[in-house]
PDB file of C-alpha atoms and ligand atoms in Angstrom:
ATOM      1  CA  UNK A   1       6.040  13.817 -11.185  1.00 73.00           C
ATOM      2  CA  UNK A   2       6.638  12.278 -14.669  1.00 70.00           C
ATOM      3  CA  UNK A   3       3.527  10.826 -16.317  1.00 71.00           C
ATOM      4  CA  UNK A   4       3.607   7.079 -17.444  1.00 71.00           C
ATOM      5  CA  UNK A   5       0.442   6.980 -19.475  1.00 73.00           C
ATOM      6  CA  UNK A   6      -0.896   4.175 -17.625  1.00 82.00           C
ATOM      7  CA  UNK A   7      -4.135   3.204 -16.120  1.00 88.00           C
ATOM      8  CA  UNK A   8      -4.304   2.683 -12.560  1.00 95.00           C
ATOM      9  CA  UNK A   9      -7.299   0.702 -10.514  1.00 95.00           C
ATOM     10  CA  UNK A  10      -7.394   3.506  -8.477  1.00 96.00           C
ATOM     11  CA  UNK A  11      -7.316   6.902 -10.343  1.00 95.00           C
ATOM     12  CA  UNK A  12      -8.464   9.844  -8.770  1.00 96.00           C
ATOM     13  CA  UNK A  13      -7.910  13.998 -10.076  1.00 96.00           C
ATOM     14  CA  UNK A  14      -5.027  15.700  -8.890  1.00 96.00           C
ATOM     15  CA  UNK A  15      -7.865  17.703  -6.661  1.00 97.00           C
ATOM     16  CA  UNK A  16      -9.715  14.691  -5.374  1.00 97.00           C
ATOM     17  CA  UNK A  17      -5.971  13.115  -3.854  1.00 98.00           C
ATOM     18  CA  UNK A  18      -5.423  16.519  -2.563  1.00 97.00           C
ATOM     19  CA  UNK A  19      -8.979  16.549  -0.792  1.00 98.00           C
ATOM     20  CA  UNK A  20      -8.228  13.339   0.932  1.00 97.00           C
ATOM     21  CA  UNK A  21      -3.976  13.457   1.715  1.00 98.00           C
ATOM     22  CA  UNK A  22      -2.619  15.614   4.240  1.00 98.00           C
ATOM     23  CA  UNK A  23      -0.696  18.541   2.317  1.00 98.00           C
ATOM     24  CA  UNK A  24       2.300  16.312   3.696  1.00 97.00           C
ATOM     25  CA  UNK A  25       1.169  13.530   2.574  1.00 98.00           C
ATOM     26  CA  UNK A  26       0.181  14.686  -0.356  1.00 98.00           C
ATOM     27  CA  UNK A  27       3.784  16.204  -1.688  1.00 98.00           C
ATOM     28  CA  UNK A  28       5.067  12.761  -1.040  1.00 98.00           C
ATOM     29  CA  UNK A  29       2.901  10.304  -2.799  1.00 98.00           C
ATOM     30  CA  UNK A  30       1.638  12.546  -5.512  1.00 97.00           C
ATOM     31  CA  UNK A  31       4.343  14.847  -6.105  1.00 97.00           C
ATOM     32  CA  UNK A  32       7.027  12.707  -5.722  1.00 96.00           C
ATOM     33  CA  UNK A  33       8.466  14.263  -2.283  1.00 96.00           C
ATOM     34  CA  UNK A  34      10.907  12.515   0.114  1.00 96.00           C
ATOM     35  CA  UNK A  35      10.357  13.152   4.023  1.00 96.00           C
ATOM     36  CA  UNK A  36      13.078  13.720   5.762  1.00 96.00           C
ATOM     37  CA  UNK A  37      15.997  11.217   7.066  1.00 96.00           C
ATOM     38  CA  UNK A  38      14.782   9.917  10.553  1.00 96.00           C
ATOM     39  CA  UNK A  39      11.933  11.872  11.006  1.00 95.00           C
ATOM     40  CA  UNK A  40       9.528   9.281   9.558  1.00 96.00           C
ATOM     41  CA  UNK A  41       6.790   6.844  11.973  1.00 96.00           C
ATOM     42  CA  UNK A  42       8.235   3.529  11.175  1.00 98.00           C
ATOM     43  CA  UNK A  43      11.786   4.803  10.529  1.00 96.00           C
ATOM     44  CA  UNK A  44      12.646   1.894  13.128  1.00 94.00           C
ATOM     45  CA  UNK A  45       9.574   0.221  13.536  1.00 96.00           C
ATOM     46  CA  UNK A  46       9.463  -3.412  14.300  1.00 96.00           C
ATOM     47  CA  UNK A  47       6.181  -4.325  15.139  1.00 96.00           C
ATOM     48  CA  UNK A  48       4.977  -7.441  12.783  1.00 97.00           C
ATOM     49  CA  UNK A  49       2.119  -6.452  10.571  1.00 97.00           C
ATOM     50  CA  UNK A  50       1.803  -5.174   7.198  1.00 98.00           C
ATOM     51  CA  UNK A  51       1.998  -1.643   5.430  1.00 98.00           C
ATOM     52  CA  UNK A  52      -0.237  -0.728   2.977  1.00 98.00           C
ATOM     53  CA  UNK A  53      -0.291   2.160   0.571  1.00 98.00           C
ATOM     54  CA  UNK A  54      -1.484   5.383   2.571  1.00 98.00           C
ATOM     55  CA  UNK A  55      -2.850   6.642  -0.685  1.00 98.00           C
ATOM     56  CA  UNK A  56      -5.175   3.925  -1.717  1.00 98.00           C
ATOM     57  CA  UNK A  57      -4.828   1.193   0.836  1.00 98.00           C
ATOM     58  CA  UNK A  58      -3.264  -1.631  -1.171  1.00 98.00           C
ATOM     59  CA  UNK A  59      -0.971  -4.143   0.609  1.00 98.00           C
ATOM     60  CA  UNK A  60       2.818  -3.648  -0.214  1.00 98.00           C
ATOM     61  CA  UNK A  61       5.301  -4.828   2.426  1.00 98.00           C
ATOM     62  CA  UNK A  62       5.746  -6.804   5.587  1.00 97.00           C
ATOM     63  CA  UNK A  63       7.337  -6.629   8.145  1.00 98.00           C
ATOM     64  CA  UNK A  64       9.327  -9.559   7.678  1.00 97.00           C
ATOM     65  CA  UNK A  65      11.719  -8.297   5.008  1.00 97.00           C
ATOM     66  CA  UNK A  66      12.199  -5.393   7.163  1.00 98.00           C
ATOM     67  CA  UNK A  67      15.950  -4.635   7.988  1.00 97.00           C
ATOM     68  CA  UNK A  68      18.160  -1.995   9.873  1.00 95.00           C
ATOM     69  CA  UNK A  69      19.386  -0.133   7.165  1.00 95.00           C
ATOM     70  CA  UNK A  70      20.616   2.609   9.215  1.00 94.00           C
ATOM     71  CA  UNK A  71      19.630   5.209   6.345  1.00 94.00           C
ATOM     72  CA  UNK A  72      17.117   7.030   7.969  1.00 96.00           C
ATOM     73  CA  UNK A  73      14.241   5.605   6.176  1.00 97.00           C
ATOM     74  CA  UNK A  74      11.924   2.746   6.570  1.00 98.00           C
ATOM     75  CA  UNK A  75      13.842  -0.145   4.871  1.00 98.00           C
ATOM     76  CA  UNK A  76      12.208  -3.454   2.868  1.00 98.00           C
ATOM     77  CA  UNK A  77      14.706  -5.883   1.020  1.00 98.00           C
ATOM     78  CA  UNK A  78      11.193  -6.851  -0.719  1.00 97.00           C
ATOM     79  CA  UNK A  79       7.936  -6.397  -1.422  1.00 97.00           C
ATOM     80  CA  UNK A  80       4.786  -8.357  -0.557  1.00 95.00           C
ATOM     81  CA  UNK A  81       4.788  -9.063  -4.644  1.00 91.00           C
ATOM     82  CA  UNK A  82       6.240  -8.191  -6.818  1.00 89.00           C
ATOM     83  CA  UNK A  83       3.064  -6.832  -9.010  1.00 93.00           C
ATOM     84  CA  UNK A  84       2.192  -4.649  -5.923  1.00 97.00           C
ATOM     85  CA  UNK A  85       4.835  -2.050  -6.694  1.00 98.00           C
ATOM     86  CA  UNK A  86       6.066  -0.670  -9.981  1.00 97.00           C
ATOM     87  CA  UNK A  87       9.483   0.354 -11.168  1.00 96.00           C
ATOM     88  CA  UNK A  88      10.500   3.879 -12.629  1.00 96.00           C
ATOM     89  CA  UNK A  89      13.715   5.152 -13.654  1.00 94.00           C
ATOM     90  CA  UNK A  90      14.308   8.375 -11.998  1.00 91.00           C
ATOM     91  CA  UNK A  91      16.891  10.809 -13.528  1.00 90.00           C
ATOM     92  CA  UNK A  92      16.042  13.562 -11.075  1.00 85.00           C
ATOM     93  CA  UNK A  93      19.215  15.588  -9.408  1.00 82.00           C
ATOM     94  CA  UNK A  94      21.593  13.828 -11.619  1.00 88.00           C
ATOM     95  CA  UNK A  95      21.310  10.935 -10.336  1.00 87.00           C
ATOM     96  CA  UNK A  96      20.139   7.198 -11.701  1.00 90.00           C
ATOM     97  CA  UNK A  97      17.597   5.893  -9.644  1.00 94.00           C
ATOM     98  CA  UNK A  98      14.463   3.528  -9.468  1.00 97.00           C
ATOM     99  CA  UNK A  99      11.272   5.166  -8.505  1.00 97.00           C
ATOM    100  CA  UNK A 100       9.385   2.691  -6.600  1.00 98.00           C
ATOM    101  CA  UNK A 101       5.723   3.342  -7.038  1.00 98.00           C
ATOM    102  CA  UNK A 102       2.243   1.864  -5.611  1.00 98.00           C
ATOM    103  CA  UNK A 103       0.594  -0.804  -8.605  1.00 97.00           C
ATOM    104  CA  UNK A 104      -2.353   0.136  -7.792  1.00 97.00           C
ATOM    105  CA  UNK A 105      -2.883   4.081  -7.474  1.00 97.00           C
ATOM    106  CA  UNK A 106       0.542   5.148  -8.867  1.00 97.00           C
ATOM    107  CA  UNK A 107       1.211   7.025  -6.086  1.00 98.00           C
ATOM    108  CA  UNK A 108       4.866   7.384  -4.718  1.00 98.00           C
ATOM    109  CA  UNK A 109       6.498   5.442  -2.485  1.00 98.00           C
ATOM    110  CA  UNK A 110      10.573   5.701  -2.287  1.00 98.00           C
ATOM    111  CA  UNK A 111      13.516   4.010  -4.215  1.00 97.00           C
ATOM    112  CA  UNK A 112      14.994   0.740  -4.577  1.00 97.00           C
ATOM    113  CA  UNK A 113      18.817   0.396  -4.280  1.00 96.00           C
ATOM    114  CA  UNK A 114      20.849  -2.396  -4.987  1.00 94.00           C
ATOM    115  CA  UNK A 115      24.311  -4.631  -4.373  1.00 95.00           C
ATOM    116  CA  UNK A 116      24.632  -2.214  -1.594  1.00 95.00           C
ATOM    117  CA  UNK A 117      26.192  -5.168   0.525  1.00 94.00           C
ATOM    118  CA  UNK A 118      23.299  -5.245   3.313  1.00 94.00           C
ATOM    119  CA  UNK A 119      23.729  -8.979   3.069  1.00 90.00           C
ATOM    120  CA  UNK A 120      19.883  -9.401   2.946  1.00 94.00           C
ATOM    121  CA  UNK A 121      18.318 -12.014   0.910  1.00 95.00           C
ATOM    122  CA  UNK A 122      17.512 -10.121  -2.607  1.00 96.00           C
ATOM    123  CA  UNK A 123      20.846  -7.443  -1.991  1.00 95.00           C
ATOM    124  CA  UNK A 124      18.143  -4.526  -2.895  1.00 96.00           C
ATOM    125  CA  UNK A 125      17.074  -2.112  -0.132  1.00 97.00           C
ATOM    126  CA  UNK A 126      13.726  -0.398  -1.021  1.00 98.00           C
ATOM    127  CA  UNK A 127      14.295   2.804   1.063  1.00 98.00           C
ATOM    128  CA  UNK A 128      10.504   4.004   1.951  1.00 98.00           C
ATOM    129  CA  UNK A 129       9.062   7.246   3.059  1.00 98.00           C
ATOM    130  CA  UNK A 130       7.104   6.495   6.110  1.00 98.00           C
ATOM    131  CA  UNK A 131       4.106   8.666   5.059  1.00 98.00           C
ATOM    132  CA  UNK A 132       3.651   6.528   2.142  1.00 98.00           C
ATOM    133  CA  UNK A 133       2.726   3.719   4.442  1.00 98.00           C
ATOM    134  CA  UNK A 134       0.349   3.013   7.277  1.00 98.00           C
ATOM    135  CA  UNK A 135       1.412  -0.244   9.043  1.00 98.00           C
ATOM    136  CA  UNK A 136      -1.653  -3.009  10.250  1.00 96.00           C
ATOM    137  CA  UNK A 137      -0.541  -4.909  12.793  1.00 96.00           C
ATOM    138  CA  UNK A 138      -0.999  -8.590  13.105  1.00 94.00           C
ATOM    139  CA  UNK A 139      -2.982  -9.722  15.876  1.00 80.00           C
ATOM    140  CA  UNK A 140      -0.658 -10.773  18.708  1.00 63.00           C
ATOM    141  CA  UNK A 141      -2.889 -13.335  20.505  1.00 57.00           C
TER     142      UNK A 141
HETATM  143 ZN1   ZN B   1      -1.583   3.001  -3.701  1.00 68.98          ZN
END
């Protein structure tokens, strides 16, 4: 995973994440890993709530910019804020990308695509590995 030099509010060693991340979990959000298509818990969720980071618990989407992408992965057209995530270009397999990463602990979430003609509000689909999330849903009564 490339190093940005910057200081996180959550930093933790390389042996402390591994300690408390599944190995799973683990190759996703710290080594930059992408689960595979469909496979993911909230793939197709739509149960209202919020999903944090699984890494260090920081609040990062809703459920209401939640849309059926159809691309096998959990899809946002925006985050909670727009501080909560940061932006990395990713130049891995040949490819131009934007690493979307966690604000807080750096820890790796997915990409964000754009003028992909979704017709959502922003045009951007931030395409999410499930295991970088845990959804809190709001209370129903
Ligand atoms: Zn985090």
């Amino acid at each position: 995973m490339q190093n940005t030099d910057r200081t996180y509010s959550v930093s933790k060693t390389d042996d402390e994440w591994r300690a408390e991340l599944s190995p799973a979990e683990y190759q996703v959000l710290r080594q930059a890993g992408t689960e595979r298509p469909y496979v993911g818990e909230y793939t197709d969720t739509k149960t209202e709530g919020v999903y944090s980071c699984r890494a260090c618990g920081a609040e990062l989407f809703t459920s209401d910019t939640k849309f059926d992408s159809h691309c096998g992965w959990p899809s946002f057209y925006s985050p909670l804020a727009g501080d909560r995530v940061e932006y990395i270009e990713d130049t891995t397999l040949g490819m131009k990308r934007v690493e979307v990463r966690c604000a807080t602990c750096g820890s790796h979430l997915g990409h964000v695509f754009e003028g992909e003609g979704y017709g959502t509000p922003t045009d951007q689909r931030y395409c999410i590995n499930s295991i970088s999330l845990t959804l809190r849903p709001s209370d129903t009564d």
